[in-house]
Structures are given as C-alpha cells and as structure tokens.
Amino acid sequence: SGIDTRWVSRIGGSRAASLVDEALSANPDMRMAAERVNRAIANSRTAGAALKPSIEAGLNGSRSKQVFVGFPFGGGGVPSSLSSNYGANLTASWEPDIWGFARAGVAATIADAQAEGQNYRAARASLAAQVVRAWLALGESNEQIALAEKSTGLFKQTMEIVRDRFTSALSEEGGSASQFRLAESQFETSKATLAQRQGEREQAIRQLELLLGRYPAGAIKSSETLPSVPPMPPAGLPSELLLRRPDILAAERRFAASGSLVKQAKLAFYPSLKITASGGTTTDSLRKITDSQFGVWSLAGALSQPIWKGGAIRSEYSKIKSDDRAALASLQSTVLQAFGEVEQSLMADRFLAQREKSISAALVSATDAAESANLDYAGGTGDALTLITAQSNRITLASQLVTLRRLRLDNRISLHLALGGDYRVGK
C-alpha cells in the first residue's frame, strides 16, 4: 500500500525514472538483496519439508569369501566358502507434528522470509532515492557551474576596468592599486570556485555511475538543471504509516518470527513420536531380487520424552524469550523512529521553504544593488569596493538559492521515504 509509486518521476522527471530502472536491474547491491530474499524463501521451504514423510529407496549387493583354516583335519587343501547377498529396500519415516513443534518452526522461517522481502522493498526505495539525489546533485552542479562561469566573466570585466583606470592613474575614479588588487583577487577566487564546481559535477557523475552499476568513467553527460519542487504528498493517518513503511513491516515480521520460536521452544518440553517403516527383498541371487518370496519388512515406532539435559532446554527457552522481548522493543523503536522521520521532514520542509523565500527576496535586492553599483562606478560616482561587494553578495545569494532548492528536493525525497513511498519499475 505505497503512498506514491511515481514519486521518482514527479521529482526527477522521466530521465531520473529511467536511471532508477537501470540501477534496480544492474546495481550489485540490489542483486545481493534479491538473493537474500531467495535464500530466505528456500530456507522456509526446507523447514516445511520436516512436516512431510521422507522416503528412501536403496539397492545393495555383496559377495564374500571365507577360508576355514585347519578344517577338515588332515584333508588336502584349505576349504573355503563363497556367499552372495543382494537386497532392495524402500524406507519411509515420519515424525507426526502432534504438538505443532515443526509448524512453529515453519511459521518462524516464513516470517523471516517476509521480513527479508520487506528489507528488499526498503533497499529498492533507498537505491531509488540515492539515484535521484545523485541526479539532483548533478543538476545543482550544472547550475552552479553556469553561475560560476557568469561570475568569473563579470569579475574579469570589473578587474579590467579597474586596471585600466589604475594604469591611467585615475585613482579618484576608482583606479587605485588597492582596488585593482581587490578586483584581481576576486577574479582569481571566482576561477577557483569554478574549478570547485566542475570537480563537484565530475564527482556527482561518477557517484551516479556507481549506483547504476557502471564503471565510473565520467561518461554521463547532462546539462539539465534542478527541477521545480513538487507539491507536498499527503501524510495520511498515523495508522496508515504502519502499513506502508517496509522497515516497520520487516520489524513486525521479525517479532512474529520470534513469537513462533518461543512457541517452538516451549513445545521442546513435550514428547515426540517417530514412525519408521521399511520393506524390500533380500536374496543370494541378483535374479531373485524382485521375487516376493524373499520379501522382508519392518514397522517401528518410537516415543521419546526429554527428562534431563542439564537445563539446556530451559536455558534455551529463556534465551529465546529474551530475543522475543528484544524484537518487540525493536519494533517499538522502529515505529517511533518512523514517526520521528515524518515529523522532521515536514518541519524541515517548512523552514527550508521560509529560507528559500527570504533568500529569493534578498537576491532581488542584491541584484538591484549590484546594478546600481555598476552604474555608479561607470559614472564615476561609486568606488570599486562597493561594486565588488555588491557583485559578490549577489553571486553568493544566487548560489545559496540553488543549494536551497536542491536541499528542498532532497528533503522531499526523505519525506517520501519516511511516509513509506515505494518505487516500482514501469510505474
């Protein structure tokens, strides 16, 4: 009962959805998680086989020679005897599960398999989130690089204007040596920032390639920018969260498994019954092995009751009871953690939206200030320090705004995961 099976495309678009599809099919960690589910299913089937009778068929044959040394007395040569024995048998054994001991064990392994299936669901959603986050980091890097390139060109232009005035000894019009060095320093800093942003993009590309199961060669090329923040998903009732979150469902299944093991440990004090039947033939000639006249059979039953094992059964029961209480505490902790993640994501989105609104307003003012400072400096009424400060402030705010948009999108991913959002191929 996932909340939104299309959250990847809603946040990252169709390109992100196709990348997630690729990651789910090629990521090695995802294949390992799938095999853990297969192993758990096979383990539950193995446990279920204990409820059914076992039947074995066999053939045997032997030929032996015996030598009778010293007999008969005084005779010539050493007497000997050759004997042959051939047999065919069919054996069936069954231990009736009178008290439900084996059924409790099967229930525990089935619950474990179901828990592993929920872990697989959680791993799929987590991988989808990692891919989308890497894709968003790449989009942010593209925007930051464009912004850094623009700022580098702007600071270069400012530096050249201040240098020309300094060369012409127009210190009264903003051409002093200190102002020139300041403009030069700002230009070099912008070049370093550009190199930093380019490195961040290359790192984001390689991280994305690793998640996709590709060799990190930096071959992915993208000029896409950050998408818009989608509308808030419906949180739903708290009780619905318990039915959506795969980690809660996995913890509940582990608690169910521990309860079945407690039942099994309690039934270990009860007696057990085993029935064995066999039938076949035994003869001294291989040709007579199918002759019913040489048929043999047996039927046996055994009833056993543990009386004294040095307290081993009782101590095992106490240990499993302790595991059961720990599983309950783990379930309670997981539920509280789930509610906490939802509340934190909702709170974070609210404050991030407020920050984005304030930074957007500040950027508008900083842009106006930079344009005014540029006009003042061009007209000879302003100084280079004011111009450089205004330009730097506008670029810093623009960069912060891009980062805030990416943080809001990242938090929206966290909110989808906290609400139990899943991702399914082709949805």
Short mmCIF file of C-alpha atoms in Angstrom, two decimals, residues 21-335:
data_model
loop_
_atom_site.label_atom_id
_atom_site.label_comp_id
_atom_site.label_asym_id
_atom_site.label_seq_id
_atom_site.Cartn_x
_atom_site.Cartn_y
_atom_site.Cartn_z
CA ASP A 21 15.09 1.44 -13.59
CA GLU A 22 18.65 0.81 -14.74
CA ALA A 23 20.01 0.89 -11.20
CA LEU A 24 17.39 -1.54 -9.90
CA SER A 25 18.35 -4.08 -12.56
CA ALA A 26 22.14 -3.60 -12.62
CA ASN A 27 23.23 -2.46 -9.16
CA PRO A 28 25.22 -5.32 -7.48
CA ASP A 29 23.91 -4.49 -4.00
CA MET A 30 20.35 -4.83 -5.28
CA ARG A 31 21.12 -8.23 -6.76
CA MET A 32 22.57 -9.33 -3.42
CA ALA A 33 19.42 -8.15 -1.65
CA ALA A 34 17.29 -10.14 -4.10
CA GLU A 35 19.34 -13.27 -3.48
CA ARG A 36 18.89 -12.86 0.27
CA VAL A 37 15.14 -12.99 -0.34
CA ASN A 38 15.53 -16.13 -2.47
CA ARG A 39 17.65 -17.74 0.23
CA ALA A 40 15.07 -16.94 2.92
CA ILE A 41 12.30 -18.43 0.77
CA ALA A 42 14.35 -21.59 0.20
CA ASN A 43 15.03 -21.81 3.94
CA SER A 44 11.30 -21.69 4.70
CA ARG A 45 10.65 -24.47 2.17
CA THR A 46 13.37 -26.57 3.78
CA ALA A 47 11.72 -26.13 7.17
CA GLY A 48 8.35 -27.06 5.70
CA ALA A 49 9.78 -30.36 4.41
CA ALA A 50 10.09 -31.55 8.03
CA LEU A 51 6.28 -31.81 8.22
CA LYS A 52 6.15 -34.45 5.49
CA PRO A 53 7.25 -38.11 5.50
CA SER A 54 10.62 -38.93 4.00
CA ILE A 55 11.01 -41.92 1.66
CA GLU A 56 14.27 -43.51 0.59
CA ALA A 57 14.96 -46.34 -1.84
CA GLY A 58 18.11 -48.37 -1.98
CA LEU A 59 19.88 -51.32 -3.57
CA ASN A 60 22.73 -53.27 -2.02
CA GLY A 61 24.85 -56.17 -3.04
CA SER A 62 27.83 -58.00 -1.57
CA ARG A 63 29.93 -61.11 -2.33
CA SER A 64 32.37 -62.53 0.21
CA LYS A 65 34.74 -65.47 0.61
CA GLN A 66 35.55 -67.22 3.89
CA VAL A 67 38.52 -69.56 4.50
CA PHE A 68 38.31 -72.31 7.15
CA VAL A 69 41.89 -72.83 8.26
CA GLY A 70 42.52 -76.29 9.82
CA PHE A 71 39.21 -77.81 8.80
CA PRO A 72 38.72 -80.60 7.95
CA PHE A 73 41.61 -82.19 9.83
CA GLY A 74 44.14 -83.95 7.70
CA GLY A 75 42.40 -83.10 4.43
CA GLY A 76 44.12 -81.72 1.40
CA GLY A 77 43.90 -78.02 0.65
CA VAL A 78 42.19 -75.25 2.60
CA PRO A 79 38.38 -75.33 2.45
CA SER A 80 36.56 -72.06 1.66
CA SER A 81 33.07 -70.73 1.13
CA LEU A 82 31.63 -68.14 -1.23
CA SER A 83 28.44 -66.25 -0.33
CA SER A 84 26.40 -63.55 -2.05
CA ASN A 85 23.77 -61.20 -0.68
CA TYR A 86 21.55 -58.83 -2.67
CA GLY A 87 18.73 -56.66 -1.47
CA ALA A 88 16.32 -53.91 -2.40
CA ASN A 89 14.56 -51.75 0.16
CA LEU A 90 12.16 -48.87 0.50
CA THR A 91 12.18 -46.98 3.80
CA ALA A 92 9.68 -44.39 4.98
CA SER A 93 9.91 -42.36 8.17
CA TRP A 94 7.63 -39.75 9.62
CA GLU A 95 7.56 -37.72 12.78
CA PRO A 96 3.95 -36.61 13.33
CA ASP A 97 3.82 -32.99 14.45
CA ILE A 98 1.37 -33.72 17.25
CA TRP A 99 2.02 -30.62 19.32
CA GLY A 100 2.91 -28.20 16.49
CA PHE A 101 6.68 -28.03 17.13
CA ALA A 102 7.62 -28.24 13.45
CA ARG A 103 4.76 -25.96 12.39
CA ALA A 104 6.04 -23.27 14.75
CA GLY A 105 9.48 -23.54 13.17
CA VAL A 106 7.99 -23.25 9.69
CA ALA A 107 6.00 -20.18 10.74
CA ALA A 108 9.21 -18.58 12.03
CA THR A 109 11.08 -19.15 8.76
CA ILE A 110 8.13 -17.85 6.71
CA ALA A 111 8.04 -14.70 8.85
CA ASP A 112 11.79 -14.31 8.35
CA ALA A 113 11.32 -14.61 4.58
CA GLN A 114 8.58 -12.00 4.68
CA ALA A 115 10.85 -9.70 6.70
CA GLU A 116 13.60 -10.17 4.11
CA GLY A 117 11.09 -9.29 1.41
CA GLN A 118 10.31 -6.04 3.21
CA ASN A 119 14.03 -5.36 3.54
CA TYR A 120 14.26 -5.78 -0.23
CA ARG A 121 11.46 -3.25 -0.68
CA ALA A 122 13.30 -0.82 1.58
CA ALA A 123 16.54 -1.39 -0.36
CA ARG A 124 14.79 -0.66 -3.67
CA ALA A 125 13.31 2.57 -2.34
CA SER A 126 16.66 3.55 -0.81
CA LEU A 127 18.50 2.91 -4.07
CA ALA A 128 15.92 4.91 -5.98
CA ALA A 129 16.42 7.78 -3.52
CA GLN A 130 20.20 7.62 -3.89
CA VAL A 131 19.96 7.71 -7.68
CA VAL A 132 17.58 10.67 -7.65
CA ARG A 133 19.76 12.50 -5.13
CA ALA A 134 22.82 11.94 -7.31
CA TRP A 135 20.82 13.17 -10.32
CA LEU A 136 19.79 16.29 -8.37
CA ALA A 137 23.39 16.86 -7.30
CA LEU A 138 24.35 16.76 -10.97
CA GLY A 139 21.62 19.27 -11.80
CA GLU A 140 22.77 21.56 -9.00
CA SER A 141 26.36 21.30 -10.21
CA ASN A 142 25.26 22.36 -13.71
CA GLU A 143 23.54 25.44 -12.32
CA GLN A 144 26.44 26.27 -10.00
CA ILE A 145 28.91 25.95 -12.89
CA ALA A 146 26.81 28.28 -15.06
CA LEU A 147 26.67 30.73 -12.17
CA ALA A 148 30.43 30.45 -11.55
CA GLU A 149 31.20 30.99 -15.24
CA LYS A 150 28.99 34.06 -15.26
CA SER A 151 30.61 35.45 -12.11
CA THR A 152 34.11 34.76 -13.45
CA GLY A 153 33.34 36.75 -16.59
CA LEU A 154 31.81 39.53 -14.52
CA PHE A 155 34.77 39.77 -12.15
CA LYS A 156 37.18 39.67 -15.09
CA GLN A 157 35.37 42.60 -16.67
CA THR A 158 35.46 44.53 -13.38
CA MET A 159 39.15 43.77 -12.93
CA GLU A 160 39.95 45.03 -16.41
CA ILE A 161 38.03 48.28 -15.84
CA VAL A 162 39.78 48.91 -12.51
CA ARG A 163 43.15 48.04 -14.10
CA ASP A 164 42.59 50.47 -16.95
CA ARG A 165 41.78 53.26 -14.51
CA PHE A 166 44.75 52.30 -12.34
CA THR A 167 47.03 52.32 -15.41
CA SER A 168 45.68 55.73 -16.35
CA ALA A 169 46.29 56.94 -12.78
CA LEU A 170 42.61 57.69 -12.27
CA SER A 171 42.65 56.89 -8.57
CA GLU A 172 39.90 59.40 -7.86
CA GLU A 173 37.60 57.40 -10.21
CA GLY A 174 38.25 54.02 -8.57
CA GLY A 175 41.57 53.17 -10.10
CA SER A 176 43.78 52.83 -7.01
CA ALA A 177 46.24 49.97 -6.54
CA SER A 178 44.33 48.51 -3.60
CA GLN A 179 41.11 48.44 -5.56
CA PHE A 180 42.86 46.80 -8.50
CA ARG A 181 44.37 44.10 -6.26
CA LEU A 182 40.98 43.52 -4.67
CA ALA A 183 39.36 43.10 -8.07
CA GLU A 184 42.19 40.80 -9.16
CA SER A 185 41.81 38.70 -6.01
CA GLN A 186 38.06 38.41 -6.55
CA PHE A 187 38.62 37.28 -10.14
CA GLU A 188 41.09 34.56 -9.10
CA THR A 189 38.71 33.44 -6.34
CA SER A 190 35.91 33.09 -8.87
CA LYS A 191 38.16 30.92 -11.04
CA ALA A 192 38.87 28.68 -8.05
CA THR A 193 35.13 28.45 -7.34
CA LEU A 194 34.50 27.47 -10.95
CA ALA A 195 37.10 24.68 -10.70
CA GLN A 196 35.46 23.53 -7.46
CA ARG A 197 32.03 23.38 -9.08
CA GLN A 198 33.41 21.47 -12.06
CA GLY A 199 35.02 18.96 -9.70
CA GLU A 200 31.72 18.55 -7.84
CA ARG A 201 29.96 17.78 -11.13
CA GLU A 202 32.52 15.12 -12.05
CA GLN A 203 32.15 13.59 -8.61
CA ALA A 204 28.35 13.55 -8.92
CA ILE A 205 28.59 11.89 -12.34
CA ARG A 206 30.83 9.10 -11.05
CA GLN A 207 28.68 8.55 -7.99
CA LEU A 208 25.67 8.20 -10.24
CA GLU A 209 27.50 5.73 -12.48
CA LEU A 210 28.43 3.58 -9.48
CA LEU A 211 24.79 3.46 -8.38
CA LEU A 212 23.84 2.40 -11.92
CA GLY A 213 26.30 -0.48 -11.78
CA ARG A 214 28.52 1.13 -14.41
CA TYR A 215 32.25 1.73 -14.38
CA PRO A 216 32.84 5.27 -13.02
CA ALA A 217 34.33 6.68 -16.22
CA GLY A 218 32.52 10.02 -16.12
CA ALA A 219 30.73 9.19 -19.36
CA ILE A 220 27.32 10.55 -18.38
CA LYS A 221 26.74 13.92 -19.97
CA SER A 222 23.93 16.14 -18.81
CA SER A 223 23.15 19.83 -18.91
CA GLU A 224 19.85 19.51 -17.09
CA THR A 225 19.17 21.84 -14.19
CA LEU A 226 17.23 21.35 -10.97
CA PRO A 227 13.51 20.68 -11.40
CA SER A 228 10.81 22.56 -9.55
CA VAL A 229 9.81 21.38 -6.09
CA PRO A 230 6.63 19.26 -6.48
CA PRO A 231 3.57 19.66 -4.23
CA MET A 232 3.61 18.10 -0.79
CA PRO A 233 2.47 14.46 -0.66
CA PRO A 234 -0.47 13.60 1.64
CA ALA A 235 0.83 12.42 5.00
CA GLY A 236 -2.21 10.28 5.75
CA LEU A 237 -3.22 8.88 9.11
CA PRO A 238 -0.56 7.62 11.54
CA SER A 239 -2.07 4.12 11.38
CA GLU A 240 -1.59 4.06 7.60
CA LEU A 241 2.12 4.67 8.10
CA LEU A 242 2.35 1.35 9.95
CA LEU A 243 1.04 -0.43 6.85
CA ARG A 244 3.31 1.37 4.37
CA ARG A 245 6.80 1.53 5.83
CA PRO A 246 8.83 -1.56 4.82
CA ASP A 247 11.13 -1.23 7.85
CA ILE A 248 8.10 -1.30 10.19
CA LEU A 249 6.65 -4.29 8.36
CA ALA A 250 10.03 -6.05 8.50
CA ALA A 251 10.33 -5.39 12.25
CA GLU A 252 6.80 -6.72 12.77
CA ARG A 253 7.64 -9.88 10.81
CA ARG A 254 10.80 -10.39 12.88
CA PHE A 255 8.70 -10.05 16.02
CA ALA A 256 6.26 -12.61 14.61
CA ALA A 257 9.17 -14.96 13.89
CA SER A 258 10.48 -14.62 17.43
CA GLY A 259 6.99 -15.39 18.78
CA SER A 260 6.91 -18.62 16.76
CA LEU A 261 10.33 -19.57 18.08
CA VAL A 262 9.10 -19.00 21.64
CA LYS A 263 6.24 -21.38 20.95
CA GLN A 264 8.65 -23.92 19.47
CA ALA A 265 10.98 -23.65 22.46
CA LYS A 266 8.05 -24.26 24.82
CA LEU A 267 6.99 -27.34 22.84
CA ALA A 268 10.52 -28.76 23.16
CA PHE A 269 9.45 -29.97 26.65
CA TYR A 270 6.81 -32.23 25.07
CA PRO A 271 7.38 -35.84 23.94
CA SER A 272 7.98 -36.67 20.29
CA LEU A 273 6.83 -39.65 18.22
CA LYS A 274 8.63 -41.13 15.24
CA ILE A 275 7.31 -43.87 12.93
CA THR A 276 9.56 -45.86 10.58
CA ALA A 277 8.54 -48.49 8.04
CA SER A 278 10.64 -50.39 5.54
CA GLY A 279 10.10 -53.15 3.05
CA GLY A 280 12.13 -54.94 0.41
CA THR A 281 13.80 -58.20 -0.55
CA THR A 282 16.99 -59.97 0.41
CA THR A 283 18.42 -62.93 -1.50
CA ASP A 284 21.67 -64.62 -2.51
CA SER A 285 20.94 -64.21 -6.22
CA LEU A 286 20.62 -60.99 -8.14
CA ARG A 287 17.97 -62.58 -10.39
CA LYS A 288 15.70 -63.18 -7.39
CA ILE A 289 15.88 -59.62 -6.07
CA THR A 290 12.35 -58.88 -7.35
CA ASP A 291 10.90 -62.21 -6.13
CA SER A 292 8.27 -61.51 -3.47
CA GLN A 293 9.06 -64.84 -1.74
CA PHE A 294 12.24 -63.20 -0.43
CA GLY A 295 10.42 -60.10 0.81
CA VAL A 296 11.20 -58.61 4.22
CA TRP A 297 9.59 -55.71 6.07
CA SER A 298 9.65 -53.88 9.36
CA LEU A 299 7.48 -51.36 11.18
CA ALA A 300 8.69 -49.42 14.21
CA GLY A 301 7.55 -46.59 16.38
CA ALA A 302 9.45 -44.62 18.98
CA LEU A 303 8.20 -42.24 21.64
CA SER A 304 10.75 -40.09 23.44
CA GLN A 305 10.39 -37.65 26.29
CA PRO A 306 13.22 -35.37 27.42
CA ILE A 307 13.79 -35.86 31.15
CA TRP A 308 17.19 -34.42 31.98
CA LYS A 309 19.56 -32.45 29.75
CA GLY A 310 21.37 -30.41 32.35
CA GLY A 311 18.95 -27.48 31.98
CA ALA A 312 19.80 -26.99 28.29
CA ILE A 313 16.16 -26.90 27.13
CA ARG A 314 15.11 -24.49 29.86
CA SER A 315 18.04 -22.14 29.27
CA GLU A 316 17.35 -22.19 25.51
CA TYR A 317 13.74 -21.27 26.23
CA SER A 318 14.88 -18.35 28.42
CA LYS A 319 17.23 -17.14 25.69
CA ILE A 320 14.51 -17.20 23.03
CA LYS A 321 12.11 -15.39 25.36
CA SER A 322 14.74 -12.69 25.78
CA ASP A 323 15.13 -12.46 21.99
CA ASP A 324 11.36 -12.09 21.71
CA ARG A 325 11.30 -9.17 24.16
CA ALA A 326 14.19 -7.56 22.24
CA ALA A 327 12.27 -7.98 18.95
CA LEU A 328 9.26 -6.24 20.49
CA ALA A 329 11.44 -3.36 21.68
CA SER A 330 12.99 -3.14 18.21
CA LEU A 331 9.52 -2.91 16.64
CA GLN A 332 8.52 -0.16 19.05
CA SER A 333 11.76 1.72 18.33
CA THR A 334 11.24 1.40 14.57
CA VAL A 335 7.71 2.79 14.82
#
